[in-house]
Short mmCIF file of the C-alpha atoms (twelve columns), coordinates in Angstrom:
data_MODEL
# 
_entry.id   MODEL 
# 
loop_
_atom_site.group_PDB 
_atom_site.id 
_atom_site.type_symbol 
_atom_site.label_atom_id 
_atom_site.label_alt_id 
_atom_site.label_comp_id 
_atom_site.label_asym_id 
_atom_site.label_seq_id 
_atom_site.Cartn_x 
_atom_site.Cartn_y 
_atom_site.Cartn_z 
_atom_site.pdbx_PDB_model_num 
ATOM 1  C CA . MET A 1  46.502 -19.908 18.933  1 
ATOM 2  C CA . GLU A 2  47.063 -18.868 15.308  1 
ATOM 3  C CA . ASP A 3  43.752 -20.456 14.348  1 
ATOM 4  C CA . ARG A 4  41.982 -18.438 17.031  1 
ATOM 5  C CA . THR A 5  43.641 -15.233 15.795  1 
ATOM 6  C CA . ALA A 6  42.597 -15.973 12.214  1 
ATOM 7  C CA . ARG A 7  39.012 -16.606 13.311  1 
ATOM 8  C CA . LEU A 8  38.976 -13.385 15.304  1 
ATOM 9  C CA . GLN A 9  40.257 -11.409 12.316  1 
ATOM 10 C CA . GLY A 10 37.609 -13.011 10.101  1 
ATOM 11 C CA . LEU A 11 34.844 -12.120 12.558  1 
ATOM 12 C CA . THR A 12 36.181 -8.582  12.831  1 
ATOM 13 C CA . GLU A 13 36.012 -8.200  9.034   1 
ATOM 14 C CA . ILE A 14 32.446 -9.544  8.975   1 
ATOM 15 C CA . VAL A 15 31.340 -7.126  11.697  1 
ATOM 16 C CA . SER A 16 33.055 -4.216  9.937   1 
ATOM 17 C CA . THR A 17 31.419 -5.051  6.600   1 
ATOM 18 C CA . THR A 18 28.015 -5.492  8.232   1 
ATOM 19 C CA . ARG A 19 28.291 -2.121  9.967   1 
ATOM 20 C CA . ARG A 20 29.307 -0.406  6.735   1 
ATOM 21 C CA . ASP A 21 26.442 -2.021  4.806   1 
ATOM 22 C CA . THR A 22 23.943 -1.130  7.549   1 
ATOM 23 C CA . THR A 23 25.131 2.483   7.552   1 
ATOM 24 C CA . ALA A 24 24.768 2.695   3.769   1 
ATOM 25 C CA . LEU A 25 21.294 1.154   3.946   1 
ATOM 26 C CA . ASN A 26 20.215 3.570   6.682   1 
ATOM 27 C CA . HIS A 27 21.519 6.487   4.611   1 
ATOM 28 C CA . SER A 28 19.520 5.312   1.573   1 
ATOM 29 C CA . VAL A 29 16.364 4.890   3.677   1 
ATOM 30 C CA . ASP A 30 16.813 8.410   5.102   1 
ATOM 31 C CA . ARG A 31 17.191 9.828   1.589   1 
ATOM 32 C CA . LEU A 32 14.121 7.883   0.454   1 
ATOM 33 C CA . ARG A 33 12.036 9.212   3.361   1 
ATOM 34 C CA . SER A 34 13.156 12.801  2.794   1 
ATOM 35 C CA . GLY A 35 12.136 12.627  -0.875  1 
ATOM 36 C CA . GLU A 36 15.702 13.160  -2.089  1 
ATOM 37 C CA . LEU A 37 15.720 9.657   -3.571  1 
ATOM 38 C CA . SER A 38 12.831 8.169   -5.520  1 
ATOM 39 C CA . PRO A 39 11.847 4.503   -5.153  1 
ATOM 40 C CA . THR A 40 12.622 3.980   -8.846  1 
ATOM 41 C CA . SER A 41 16.155 5.327   -8.531  1 
ATOM 42 C CA . LEU A 42 16.703 3.167   -5.442  1 
ATOM 43 C CA . LEU A 43 15.602 0.117   -7.435  1 
ATOM 44 C CA . ILE A 44 17.910 1.034   -10.326 1 
ATOM 45 C CA . MET A 45 20.848 1.557   -7.950  1 
ATOM 46 C CA . THR A 46 20.146 -1.827  -6.351  1 
ATOM 47 C CA . LEU A 47 20.013 -3.607  -9.705  1 
ATOM 48 C CA . ILE A 48 23.219 -1.948  -10.894 1 
ATOM 49 C CA . GLY A 49 24.917 -2.939  -7.649  1 
ATOM 50 C CA . TRP A 50 23.814 -6.572  -7.847  1 
ATOM 51 C CA . TRP A 51 24.411 -7.471  -11.500 1 
ATOM 52 C CA . PRO A 52 28.224 -7.912  -11.209 1 
ATOM 53 C CA . LEU A 53 27.681 -10.300 -8.297  1 
ATOM 54 C CA . ASN A 54 25.049 -12.228 -10.244 1 
ATOM 55 C CA . LEU A 55 27.332 -12.432 -13.264 1 
ATOM 56 C CA . PHE A 56 30.177 -13.730 -11.110 1 
ATOM 57 C CA . LEU A 57 27.953 -16.323 -9.436  1 
ATOM 58 C CA . ARG A 58 26.610 -17.528 -12.771 1 
ATOM 59 C CA . ARG A 59 30.117 -17.976 -14.161 1 
ATOM 60 C CA . TRP A 60 31.287 -19.684 -10.980 1 
ATOM 61 C CA . SER A 61 28.334 -22.065 -10.924 1 
ATOM 62 C CA . PHE A 62 28.756 -22.801 -14.641 1 
ATOM 63 C CA . TYR A 63 32.444 -23.688 -14.276 1 
ATOM 64 C CA . TYR A 64 31.973 -25.806 -11.178 1 
ATOM 65 C CA . HIS A 65 28.689 -27.435 -12.151 1 
ATOM 66 C CA . PHE A 66 30.012 -29.108 -15.287 1 
# 
């Protein structure tokens, strides 16, 4: 029963995160379509958002690969 509850909580977190990410993506697309956001600034925002994750993954793979 506890395992089922833990799985349900995990799925709930995944759904919540997915909804939040989808809402943010839709908001960015709306701003892009309205001309409020340029494609270049969207690209820059995406790169800034992804570099910490890439850095973390590189460190993690370095430590666990060797």
